[in-house]
Coordinates of C-alpha atoms in Angstrom, one line a residue:
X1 CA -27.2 -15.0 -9.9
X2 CA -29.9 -15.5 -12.5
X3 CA -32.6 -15.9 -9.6
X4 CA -31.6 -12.5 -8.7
X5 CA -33.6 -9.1 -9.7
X6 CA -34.8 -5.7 -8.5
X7 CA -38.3 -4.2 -9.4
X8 CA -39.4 -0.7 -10.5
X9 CA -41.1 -0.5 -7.6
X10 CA -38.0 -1.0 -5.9
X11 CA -36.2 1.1 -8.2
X12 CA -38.6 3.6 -7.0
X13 CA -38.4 3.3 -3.6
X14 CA -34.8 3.3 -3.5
X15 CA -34.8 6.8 -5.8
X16 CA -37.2 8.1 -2.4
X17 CA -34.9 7.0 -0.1
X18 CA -31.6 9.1 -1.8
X19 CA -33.8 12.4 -3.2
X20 CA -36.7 12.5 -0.5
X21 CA -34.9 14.9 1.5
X22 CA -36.7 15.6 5.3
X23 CA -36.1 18.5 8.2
X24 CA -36.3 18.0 11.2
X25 CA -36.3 19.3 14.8
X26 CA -34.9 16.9 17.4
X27 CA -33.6 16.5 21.0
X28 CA -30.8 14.2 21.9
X29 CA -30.3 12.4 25.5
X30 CA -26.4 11.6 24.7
X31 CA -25.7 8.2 26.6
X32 CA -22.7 10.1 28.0
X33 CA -24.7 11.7 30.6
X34 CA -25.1 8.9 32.7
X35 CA -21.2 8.1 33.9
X36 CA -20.1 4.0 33.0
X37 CA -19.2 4.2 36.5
X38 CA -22.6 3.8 37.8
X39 CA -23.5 1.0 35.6
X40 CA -22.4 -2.4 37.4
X41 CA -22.6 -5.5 34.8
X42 CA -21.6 -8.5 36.0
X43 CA -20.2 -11.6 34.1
X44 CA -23.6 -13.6 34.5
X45 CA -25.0 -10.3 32.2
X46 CA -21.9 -10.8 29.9
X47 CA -22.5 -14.8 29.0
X48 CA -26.5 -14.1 28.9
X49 CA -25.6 -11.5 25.8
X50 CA -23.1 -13.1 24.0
X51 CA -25.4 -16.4 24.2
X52 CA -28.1 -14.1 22.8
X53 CA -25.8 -12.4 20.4
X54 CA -24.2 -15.8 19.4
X55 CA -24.0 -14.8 15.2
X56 CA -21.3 -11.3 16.9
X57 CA -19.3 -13.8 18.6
X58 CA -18.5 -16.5 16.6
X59 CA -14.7 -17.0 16.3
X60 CA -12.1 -19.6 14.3
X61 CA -9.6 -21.4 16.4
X62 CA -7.0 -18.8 16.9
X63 CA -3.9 -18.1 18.9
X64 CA -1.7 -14.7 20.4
X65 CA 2.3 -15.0 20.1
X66 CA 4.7 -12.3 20.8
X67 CA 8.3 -12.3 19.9
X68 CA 11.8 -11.1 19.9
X69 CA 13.2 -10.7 16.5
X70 CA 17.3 -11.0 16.4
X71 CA 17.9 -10.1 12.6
X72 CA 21.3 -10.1 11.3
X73 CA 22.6 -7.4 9.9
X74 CA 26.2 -6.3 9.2
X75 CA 28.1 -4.2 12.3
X76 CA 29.3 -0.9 12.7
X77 CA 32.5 -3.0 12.3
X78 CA 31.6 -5.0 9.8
X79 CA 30.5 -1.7 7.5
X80 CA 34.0 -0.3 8.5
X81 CA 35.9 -3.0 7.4
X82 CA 34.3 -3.1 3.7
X83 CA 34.5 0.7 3.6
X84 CA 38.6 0.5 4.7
X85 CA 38.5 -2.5 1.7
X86 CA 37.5 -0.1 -1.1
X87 CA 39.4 3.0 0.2
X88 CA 42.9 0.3 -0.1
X89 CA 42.0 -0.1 -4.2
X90 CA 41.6 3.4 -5.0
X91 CA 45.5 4.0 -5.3
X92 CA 48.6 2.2 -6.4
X93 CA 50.0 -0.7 -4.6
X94 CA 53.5 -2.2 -4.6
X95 CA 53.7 -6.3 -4.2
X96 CA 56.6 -7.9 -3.7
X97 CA 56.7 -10.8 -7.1
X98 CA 58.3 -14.3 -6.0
X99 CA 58.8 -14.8 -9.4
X100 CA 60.8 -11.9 -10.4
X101 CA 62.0 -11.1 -7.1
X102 CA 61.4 -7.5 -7.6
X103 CA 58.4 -5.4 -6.4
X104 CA 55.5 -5.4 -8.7
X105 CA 53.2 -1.8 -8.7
X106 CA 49.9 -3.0 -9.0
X107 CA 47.6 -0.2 -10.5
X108 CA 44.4 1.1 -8.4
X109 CA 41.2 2.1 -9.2
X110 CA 42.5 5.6 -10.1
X111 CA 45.3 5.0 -12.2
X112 CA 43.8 2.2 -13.8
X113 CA 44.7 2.2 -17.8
X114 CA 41.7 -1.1 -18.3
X115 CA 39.1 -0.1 -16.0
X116 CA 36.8 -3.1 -17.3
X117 CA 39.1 -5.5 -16.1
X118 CA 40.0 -4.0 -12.9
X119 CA 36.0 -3.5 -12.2
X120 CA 35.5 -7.0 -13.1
X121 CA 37.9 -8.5 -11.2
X122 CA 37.3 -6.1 -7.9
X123 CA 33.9 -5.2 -7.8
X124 CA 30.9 -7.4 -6.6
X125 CA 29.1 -5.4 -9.7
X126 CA 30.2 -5.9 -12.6
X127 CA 31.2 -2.9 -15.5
X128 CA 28.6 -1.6 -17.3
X129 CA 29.1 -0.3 -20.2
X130 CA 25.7 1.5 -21.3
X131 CA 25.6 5.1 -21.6
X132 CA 23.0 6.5 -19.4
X133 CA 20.8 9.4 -18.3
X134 CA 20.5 11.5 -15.2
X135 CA 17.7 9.9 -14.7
X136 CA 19.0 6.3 -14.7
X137 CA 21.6 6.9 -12.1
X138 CA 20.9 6.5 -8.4
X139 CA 18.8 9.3 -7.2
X140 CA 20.3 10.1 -4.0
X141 CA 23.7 10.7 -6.3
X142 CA 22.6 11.5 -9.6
X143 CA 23.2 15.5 -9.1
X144 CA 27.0 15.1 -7.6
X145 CA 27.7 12.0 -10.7
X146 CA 26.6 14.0 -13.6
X147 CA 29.2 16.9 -12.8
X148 CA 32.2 14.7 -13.2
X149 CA 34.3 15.0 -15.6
X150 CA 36.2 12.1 -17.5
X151 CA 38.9 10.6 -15.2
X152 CA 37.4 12.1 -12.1
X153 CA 35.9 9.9 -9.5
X154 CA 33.4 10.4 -6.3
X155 CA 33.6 8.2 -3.5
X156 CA 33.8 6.1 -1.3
X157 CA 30.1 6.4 -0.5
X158 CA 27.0 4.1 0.9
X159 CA 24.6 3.1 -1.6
X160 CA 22.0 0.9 -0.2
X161 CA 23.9 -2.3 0.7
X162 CA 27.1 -1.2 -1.4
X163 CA 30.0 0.5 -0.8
X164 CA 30.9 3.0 -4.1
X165 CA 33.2 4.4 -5.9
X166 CA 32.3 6.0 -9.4
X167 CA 34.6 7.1 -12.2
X168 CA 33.5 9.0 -15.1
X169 CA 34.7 7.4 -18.4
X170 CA 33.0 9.2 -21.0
X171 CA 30.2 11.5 -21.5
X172 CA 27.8 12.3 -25.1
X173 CA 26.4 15.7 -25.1
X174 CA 22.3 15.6 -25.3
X175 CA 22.6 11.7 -25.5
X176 CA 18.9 11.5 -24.5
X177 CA 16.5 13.1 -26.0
X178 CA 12.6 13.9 -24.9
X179 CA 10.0 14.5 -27.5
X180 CA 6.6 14.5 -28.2
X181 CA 4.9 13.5 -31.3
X182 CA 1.3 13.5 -33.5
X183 CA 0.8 10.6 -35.6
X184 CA -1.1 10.6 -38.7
X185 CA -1.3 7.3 -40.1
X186 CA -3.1 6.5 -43.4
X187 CA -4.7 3.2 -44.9
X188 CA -2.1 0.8 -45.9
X189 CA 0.6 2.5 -42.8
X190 CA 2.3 0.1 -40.6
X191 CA 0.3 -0.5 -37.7
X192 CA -2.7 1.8 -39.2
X193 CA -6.0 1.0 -37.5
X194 CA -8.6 -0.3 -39.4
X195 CA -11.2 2.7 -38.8
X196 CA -8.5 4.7 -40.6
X197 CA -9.1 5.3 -44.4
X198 CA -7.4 8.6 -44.9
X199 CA -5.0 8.1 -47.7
X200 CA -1.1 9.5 -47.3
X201 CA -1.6 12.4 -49.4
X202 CA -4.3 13.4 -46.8
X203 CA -2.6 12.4 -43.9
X204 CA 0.5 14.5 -44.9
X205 CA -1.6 17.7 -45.5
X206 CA -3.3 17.7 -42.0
X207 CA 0.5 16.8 -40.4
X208 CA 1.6 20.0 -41.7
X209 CA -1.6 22.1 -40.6
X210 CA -0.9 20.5 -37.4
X211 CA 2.5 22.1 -37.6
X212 CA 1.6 25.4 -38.4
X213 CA -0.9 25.2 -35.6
X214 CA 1.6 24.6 -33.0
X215 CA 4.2 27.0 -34.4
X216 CA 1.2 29.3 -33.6
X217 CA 1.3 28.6 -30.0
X218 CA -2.7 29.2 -30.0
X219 CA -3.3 25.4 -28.5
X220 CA -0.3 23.2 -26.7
X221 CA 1.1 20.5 -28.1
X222 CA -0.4 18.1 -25.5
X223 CA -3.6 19.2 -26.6
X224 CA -3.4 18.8 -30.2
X225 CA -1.6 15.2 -29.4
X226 CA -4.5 13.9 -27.2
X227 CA -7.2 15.3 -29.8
X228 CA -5.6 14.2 -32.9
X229 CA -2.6 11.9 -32.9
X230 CA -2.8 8.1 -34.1
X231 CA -0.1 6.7 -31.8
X232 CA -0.8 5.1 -28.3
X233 CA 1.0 7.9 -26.5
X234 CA -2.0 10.4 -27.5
X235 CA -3.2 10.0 -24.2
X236 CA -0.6 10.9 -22.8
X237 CA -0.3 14.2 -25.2
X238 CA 1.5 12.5 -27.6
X239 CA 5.0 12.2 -24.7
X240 CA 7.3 9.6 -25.8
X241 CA 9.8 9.9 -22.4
X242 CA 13.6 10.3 -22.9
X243 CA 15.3 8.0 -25.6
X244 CA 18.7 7.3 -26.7
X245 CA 20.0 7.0 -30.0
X246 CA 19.0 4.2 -32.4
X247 CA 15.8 3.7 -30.5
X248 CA 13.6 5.1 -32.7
X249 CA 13.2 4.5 -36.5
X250 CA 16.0 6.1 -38.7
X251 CA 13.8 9.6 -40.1
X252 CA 12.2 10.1 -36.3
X253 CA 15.7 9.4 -34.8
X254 CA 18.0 11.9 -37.3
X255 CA 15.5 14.7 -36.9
X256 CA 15.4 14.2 -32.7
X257 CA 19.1 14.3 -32.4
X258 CA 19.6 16.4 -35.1
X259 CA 17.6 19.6 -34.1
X260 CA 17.5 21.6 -30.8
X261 CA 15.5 21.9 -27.7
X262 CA 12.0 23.2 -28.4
X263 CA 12.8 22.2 -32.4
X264 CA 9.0 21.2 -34.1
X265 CA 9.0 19.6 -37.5
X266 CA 7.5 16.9 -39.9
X267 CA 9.3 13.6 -40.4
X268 CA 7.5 10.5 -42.6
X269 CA 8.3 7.0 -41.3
X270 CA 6.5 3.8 -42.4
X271 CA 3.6 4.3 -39.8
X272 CA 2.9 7.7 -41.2
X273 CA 3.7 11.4 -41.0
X274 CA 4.6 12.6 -37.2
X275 CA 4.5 15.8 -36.4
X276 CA 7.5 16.4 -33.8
X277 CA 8.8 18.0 -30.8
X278 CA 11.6 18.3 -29.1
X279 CA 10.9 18.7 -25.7
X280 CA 14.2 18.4 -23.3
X281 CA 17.8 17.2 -23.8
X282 CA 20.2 15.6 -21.4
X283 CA 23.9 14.5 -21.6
X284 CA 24.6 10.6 -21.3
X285 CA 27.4 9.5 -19.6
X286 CA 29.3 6.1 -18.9
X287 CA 30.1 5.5 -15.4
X288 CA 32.5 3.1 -14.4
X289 CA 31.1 1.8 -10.5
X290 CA 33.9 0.3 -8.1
X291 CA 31.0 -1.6 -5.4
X292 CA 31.5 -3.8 -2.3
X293 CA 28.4 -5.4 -1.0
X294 CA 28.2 -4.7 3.1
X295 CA 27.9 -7.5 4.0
X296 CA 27.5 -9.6 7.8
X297 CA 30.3 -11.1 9.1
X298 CA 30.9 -14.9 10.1
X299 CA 31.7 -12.6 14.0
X300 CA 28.7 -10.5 13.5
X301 CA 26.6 -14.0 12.7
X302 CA 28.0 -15.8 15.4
X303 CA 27.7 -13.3 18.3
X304 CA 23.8 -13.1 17.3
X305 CA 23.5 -16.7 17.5
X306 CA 24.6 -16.4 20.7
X307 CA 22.7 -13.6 22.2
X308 CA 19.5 -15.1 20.5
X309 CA 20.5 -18.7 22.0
X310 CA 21.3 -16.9 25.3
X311 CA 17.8 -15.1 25.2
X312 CA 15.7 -18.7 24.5
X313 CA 17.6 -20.7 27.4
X314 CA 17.4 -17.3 30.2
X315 CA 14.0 -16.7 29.5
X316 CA 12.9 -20.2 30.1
X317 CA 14.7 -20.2 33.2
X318 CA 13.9 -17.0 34.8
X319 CA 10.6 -16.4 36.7
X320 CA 10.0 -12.5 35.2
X321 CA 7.7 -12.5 32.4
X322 CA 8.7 -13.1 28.9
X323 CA 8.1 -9.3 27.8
X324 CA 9.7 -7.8 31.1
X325 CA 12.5 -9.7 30.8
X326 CA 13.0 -8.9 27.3
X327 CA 12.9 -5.2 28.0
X328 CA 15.3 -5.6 31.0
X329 CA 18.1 -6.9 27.9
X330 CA 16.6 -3.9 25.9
X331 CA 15.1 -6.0 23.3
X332 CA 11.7 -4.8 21.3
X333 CA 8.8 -7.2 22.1
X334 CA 6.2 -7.7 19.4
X335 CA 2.9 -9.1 19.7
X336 CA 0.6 -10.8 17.0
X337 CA -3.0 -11.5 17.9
X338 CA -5.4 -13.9 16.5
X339 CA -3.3 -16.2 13.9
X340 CA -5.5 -18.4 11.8
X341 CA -4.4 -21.5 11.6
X342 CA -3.6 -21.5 7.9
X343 CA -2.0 -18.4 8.0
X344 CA 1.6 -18.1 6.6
X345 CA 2.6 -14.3 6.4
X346 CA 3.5 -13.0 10.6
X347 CA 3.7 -8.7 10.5
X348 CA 7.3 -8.1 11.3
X349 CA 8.5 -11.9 10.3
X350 CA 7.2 -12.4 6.5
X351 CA 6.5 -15.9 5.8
X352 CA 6.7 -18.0 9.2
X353 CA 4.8 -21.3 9.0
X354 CA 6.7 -23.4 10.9
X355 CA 5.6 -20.5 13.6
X356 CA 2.4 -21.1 13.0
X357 CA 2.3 -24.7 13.4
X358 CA 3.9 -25.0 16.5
X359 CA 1.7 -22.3 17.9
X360 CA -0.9 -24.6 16.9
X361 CA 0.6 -28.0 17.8
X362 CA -1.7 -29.7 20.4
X363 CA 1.5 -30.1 22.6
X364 CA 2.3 -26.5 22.6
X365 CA 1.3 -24.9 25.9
X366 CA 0.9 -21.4 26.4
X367 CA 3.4 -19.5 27.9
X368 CA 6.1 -21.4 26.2
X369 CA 9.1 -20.1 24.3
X370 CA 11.2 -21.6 21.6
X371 CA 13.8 -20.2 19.2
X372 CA 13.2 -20.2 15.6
X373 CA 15.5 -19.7 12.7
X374 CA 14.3 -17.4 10.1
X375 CA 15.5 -15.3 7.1
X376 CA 18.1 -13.5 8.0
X377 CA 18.0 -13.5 12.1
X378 CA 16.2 -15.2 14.6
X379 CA 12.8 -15.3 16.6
X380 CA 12.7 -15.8 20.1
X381 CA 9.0 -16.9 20.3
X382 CA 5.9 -17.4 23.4
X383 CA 2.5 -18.6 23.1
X384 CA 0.6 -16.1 25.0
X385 CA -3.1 -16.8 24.0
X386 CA -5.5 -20.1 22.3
X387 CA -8.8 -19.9 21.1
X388 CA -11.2 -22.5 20.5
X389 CA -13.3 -22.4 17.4
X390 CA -16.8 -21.8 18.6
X391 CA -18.6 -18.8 20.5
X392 CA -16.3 -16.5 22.5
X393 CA -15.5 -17.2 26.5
X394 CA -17.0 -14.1 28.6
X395 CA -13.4 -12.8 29.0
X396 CA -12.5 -12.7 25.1
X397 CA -16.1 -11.6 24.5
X398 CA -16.2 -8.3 26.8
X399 CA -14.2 -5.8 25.6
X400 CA -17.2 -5.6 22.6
X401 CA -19.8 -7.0 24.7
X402 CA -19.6 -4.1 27.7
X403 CA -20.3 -1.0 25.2
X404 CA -23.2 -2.5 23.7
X405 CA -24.7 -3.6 27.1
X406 CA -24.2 -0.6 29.0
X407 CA -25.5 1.6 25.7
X408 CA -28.7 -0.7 26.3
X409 CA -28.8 -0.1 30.1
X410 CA -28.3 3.6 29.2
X411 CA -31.0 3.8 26.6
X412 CA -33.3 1.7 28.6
X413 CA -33.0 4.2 31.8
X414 CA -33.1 7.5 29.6
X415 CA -36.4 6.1 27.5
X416 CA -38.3 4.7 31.3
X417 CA -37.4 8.1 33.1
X418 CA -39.0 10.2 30.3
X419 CA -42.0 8.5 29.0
X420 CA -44.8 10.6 27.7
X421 CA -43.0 14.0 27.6
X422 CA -43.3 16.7 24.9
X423 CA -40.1 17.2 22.6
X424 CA -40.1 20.7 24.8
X425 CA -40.1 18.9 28.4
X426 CA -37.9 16.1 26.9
X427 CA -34.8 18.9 26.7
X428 CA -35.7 20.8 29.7
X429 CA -36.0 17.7 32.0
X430 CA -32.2 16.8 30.6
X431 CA -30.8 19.9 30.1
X432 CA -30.5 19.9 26.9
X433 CA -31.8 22.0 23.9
X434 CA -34.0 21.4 20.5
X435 CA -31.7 21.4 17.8
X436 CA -32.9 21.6 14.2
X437 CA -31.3 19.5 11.2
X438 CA -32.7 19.7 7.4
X439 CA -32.0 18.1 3.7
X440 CA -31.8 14.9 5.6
X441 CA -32.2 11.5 3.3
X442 CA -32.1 8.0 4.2
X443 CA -29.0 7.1 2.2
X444 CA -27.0 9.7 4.1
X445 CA -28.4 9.4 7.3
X446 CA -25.7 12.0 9.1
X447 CA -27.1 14.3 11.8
X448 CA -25.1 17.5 11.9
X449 CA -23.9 17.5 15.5
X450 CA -25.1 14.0 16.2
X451 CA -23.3 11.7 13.6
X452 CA -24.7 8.6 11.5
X453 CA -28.1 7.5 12.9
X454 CA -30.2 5.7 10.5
X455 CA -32.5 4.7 13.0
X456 CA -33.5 8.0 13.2
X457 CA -33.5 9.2 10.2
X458 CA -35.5 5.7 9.0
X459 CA -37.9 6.9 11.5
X460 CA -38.5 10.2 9.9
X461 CA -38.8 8.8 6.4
X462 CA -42.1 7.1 7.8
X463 CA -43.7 9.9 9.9
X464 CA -45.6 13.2 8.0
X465 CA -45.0 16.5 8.5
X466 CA -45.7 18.2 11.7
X467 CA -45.6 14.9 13.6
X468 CA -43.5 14.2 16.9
X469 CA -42.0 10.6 17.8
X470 CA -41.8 8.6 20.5
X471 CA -38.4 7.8 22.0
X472 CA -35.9 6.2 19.6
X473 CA -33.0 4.3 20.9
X474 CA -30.3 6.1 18.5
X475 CA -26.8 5.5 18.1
X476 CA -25.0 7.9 20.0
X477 CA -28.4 8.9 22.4
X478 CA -32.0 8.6 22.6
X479 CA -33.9 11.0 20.3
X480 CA -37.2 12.6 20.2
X481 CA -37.7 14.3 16.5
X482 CA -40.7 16.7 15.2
X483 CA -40.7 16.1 11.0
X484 CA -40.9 19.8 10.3
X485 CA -40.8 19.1 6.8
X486 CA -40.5 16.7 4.1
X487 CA -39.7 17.5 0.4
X488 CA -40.6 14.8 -1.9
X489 CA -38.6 14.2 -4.9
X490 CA -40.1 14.7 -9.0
X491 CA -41.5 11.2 -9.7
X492 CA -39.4 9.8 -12.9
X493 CA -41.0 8.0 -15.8
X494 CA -38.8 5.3 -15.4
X495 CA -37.2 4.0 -12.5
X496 CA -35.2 1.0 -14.1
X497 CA -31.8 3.0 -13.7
X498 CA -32.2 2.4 -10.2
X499 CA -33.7 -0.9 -9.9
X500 CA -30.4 -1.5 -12.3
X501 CA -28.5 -0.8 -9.9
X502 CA -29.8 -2.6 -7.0
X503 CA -30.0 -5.7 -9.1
X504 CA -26.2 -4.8 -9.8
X505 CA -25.2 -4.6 -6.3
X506 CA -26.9 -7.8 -5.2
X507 CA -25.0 -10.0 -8.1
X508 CA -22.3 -8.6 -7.1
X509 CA -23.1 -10.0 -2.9
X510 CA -23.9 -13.5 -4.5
X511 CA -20.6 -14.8 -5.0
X512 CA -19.9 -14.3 -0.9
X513 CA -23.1 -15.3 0.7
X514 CA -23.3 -18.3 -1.2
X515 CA -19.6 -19.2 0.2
X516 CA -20.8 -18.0 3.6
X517 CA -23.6 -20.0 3.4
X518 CA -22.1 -23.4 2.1
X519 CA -19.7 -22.7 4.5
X520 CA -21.9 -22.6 7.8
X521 CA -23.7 -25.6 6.8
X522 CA -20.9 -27.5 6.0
X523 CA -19.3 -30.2 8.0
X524 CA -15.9 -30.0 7.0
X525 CA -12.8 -31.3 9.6
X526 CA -9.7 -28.9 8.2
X527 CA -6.7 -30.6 9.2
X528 CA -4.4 -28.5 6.5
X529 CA -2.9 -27.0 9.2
X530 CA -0.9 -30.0 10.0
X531 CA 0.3 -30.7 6.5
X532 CA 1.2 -27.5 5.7

């Protein structure tokens, strides 16, 4: 990293390359106009570019699975059943005691007279007894929960993974409180910083010409938070969220539950003098929860052992193909490409090594299927594709490969078949027309109407005004360009903001080529994959 600058003169030259802005007039040969169809590019052509182009088609030793995933998940039955479970505790029961020989009425949820202990012993969660917020409740429910009253209950409903039932048991009228505060702390306050050396006296004078200032309305409270307040919130214009009581210190808290919405006073506490308001209140209530967890049935589980098992053994046996015959049972197949071998996480399956190492044992053939046991299911499981570490076979190597050879083929027929011409004949001969483009720099080197070609634009950069190109083997076409003009930028005094930040960004490229390079050279046999 040390070894590692930028000149001015490079400073410089990189300033000209984003101000030195350049118009231009241009014709473009889109490769488009000669159909793919009448290229023929055989495999020989193929292997002779990738071997040429060995650096693009370098590959790690890889391999292509695809999979049916059986996941286990609780029925329509099994879903039914825990619903018809908590509907049977809501009213009374009457049990027949052995002990007594008489008939026992057993109290439900609804009629409960010790709703802790009924929750507790019935409920897979357990009774809490914190008041809370509207906020605090589940959002899908909050609305419907905060109109009960005490006694009344809403339910049964599905909540995530729970069956519910909820009772109101008690409710505190503007519980929670929202306010906003400016903090003016003084040398010697709790917490004070130590660039602050106003004394209290001071600090309790500009708290109350703060309040008279927002009692004026002139400037919001936000802003006169954010541009004076002490406190950490004052970024956050001075908003201290909803709070219940006893969460604040005694003075703050008596004067937040004490006053009304929209309610702005002074309080002194032992970090200093806060100038309050009270933005919003909401009721608190206690909610008693009656919850079964939906859970998957020993049935459900073993039926999708079953069907998974079944899956494995037919698709072994059968002579349609893996995916085909997984579509005939109506089963989703889904195909992961190019899995390292030290890979761990499978899209769709999470963490899957032992996946992984069976698609990369030596005795693992492709085409073959095995059954896996997962988190909650099963994968059904072929090897569909191996890669050796090394440069790319022809097949692997042409769906990139093609493009970029036919683009050459393309470019080299449109530059032979219109040698010599004017930037005129050049667009009648193709049938195209001059097009003109201007404030163009290297840094942004889009074309309007043509896209991002540097080559192009690079060219310009180097060319003066008035002059006309040769053919240039662009991007998207071949170009022919006449600079029409070129505005150079006001030279600076200094250019070591900009050699600055060059030296910046090639620190910052260290750290990876270094890798990349110790890497490469390195003779290294990585047999982690069998380990782990």
């Amino acid at each position: 990293k040390a070894g590692v600058g930028a000149t001015l003169k490079e400073g410089e030259l990189d300033y000209r390359l984003a101000n030195e802005k350049m118009d231009i007039s241009y014709v473009r040969v889109p490769y488009t106009a000669i159909p793919d169809s009448t290229l023929t590019i055989s495999k020989d052509e193929i292997a002779a570019y990738v071997k040429a182009h060995k650096d693009e088609y370098e590959q790690e030793e890889a391999r292509d699975i695809q999979f049916v995933y059986f996941e286990e998940k609780p029925s329509e039955a099994d879903v039914k059943a825990v619903e018809d479970e908590i509907t049977k505790l809501l009213d009374d029961t009457v049990e027949y005691n052995p002990n007594t020989s008489k008939n026992d009425t057993i109290q439900g949820f609804r009629n409960s007279t010790d709703i802790a202990m009924f929750i507790d012993r019935n409920s897979d969660i357990k009774f809490d007894t914190i008041f809370k917020a509207k906020n605090q409740l589940s959002p899908l429910f909050a609305d419907t929960l905060m109109t009960l009253q005490p006694g009344e209950m809403y339910g049964p409903y599905r909540d995530g993974d729970f069956f519910k039932v909820a009772k109101m048991v008690a409710r505190k009228p503007n519980g929670s409180v929202k306010a906003s505060h400016i903090l003016l702390s003084y040398e010697g306050a709790q917490n004070a910083k130590p660039e602050i050396k106003r004394t209290k006296e001071e600090a309790e004078a500009r708290a109350k010409e703060l309040l008279r200032t927002a009692k004026k309305g002139d400037t919001t409270f936000i802003e006169l938070a954010r541009n004076n307040s002490d406190g950490p919130s004052a970024a956050n214009g001075g908003d201290l969220g909803y709070f219940q009581q006893g969460a604040m210190v005694p003075t703050f808290n008596d004067f937040a539950f004490g006053n009304p919405k929209d309610a702005l006073g002074v309080v002194e506490t032992d970090f200093g003098f806060h100038v309050i308001k009270i933005d919003d209140k909401q009721d608190v209530v206690q909610i008693a929860t009656l919850a079964r967890e939906v859970e998957t049935s020993e049935e459900t589980s073993n039926k999708l052992f079953t069907d998974a098992t079944n899956f494995e053994l037919q698709s072994i046996e059968t002579a349609t193909p893996f995916s085909d015959f997984a579509k005939e049972n109506e089963y989703t197949v889904r195909p992961v490409n190019k899995i390292k071998a030290m890979d761990e996480n499978l899209p769709g399956l999470s963490a899957q090594r032992s996946i992984v190492q069976w698609a990369f044992n030596a005795e693992t053939e492709i085409g073959e299927i095995k059954r896996f046991n997962i988190n909650n299911g099963y994968a059904v499981v072929q090897l569909t594709g191996s890669y050796d570490k090394g440069v790319m076979d022809v097949e692997d190597a042409s769906a990139t490969a093609l493009p970029k050879i036919r683009k050459e083929r393309k470019a080299a027929q449109i530059i032979g078949e219109n040698q010599g011409k004017s930037l005129a004949d050049f667009a009648k001969d193709n049938n195209v027309s001059v097009s003109n483009a201007s404030a163009l720099t290297v840094k942004s080197p889009t074309i309007p109407g043509a896209g991002s070609e540097p080559a192009v634009v690079g060219t310009a950069f180097a060319m003066n005004e008035g002059d006309t190109s040769g053919l240039i083997e662009g991007a998207s076409g071949v170009f022919m360009i006449t600079l029409s003009k070129k505005e150079t930028p006001v030279a600076l005094e200094n250019y070591s903001t900009y050699s600055n930040a060059i030296k910046t960004a090639n620190v910052n490229k260290v750290n990876t080529a270094v890798y990349d390079a110790l890497k490469g050279n390195a003779e290294i046999e990585d047999k982690r994959k069998t380990f782990y």
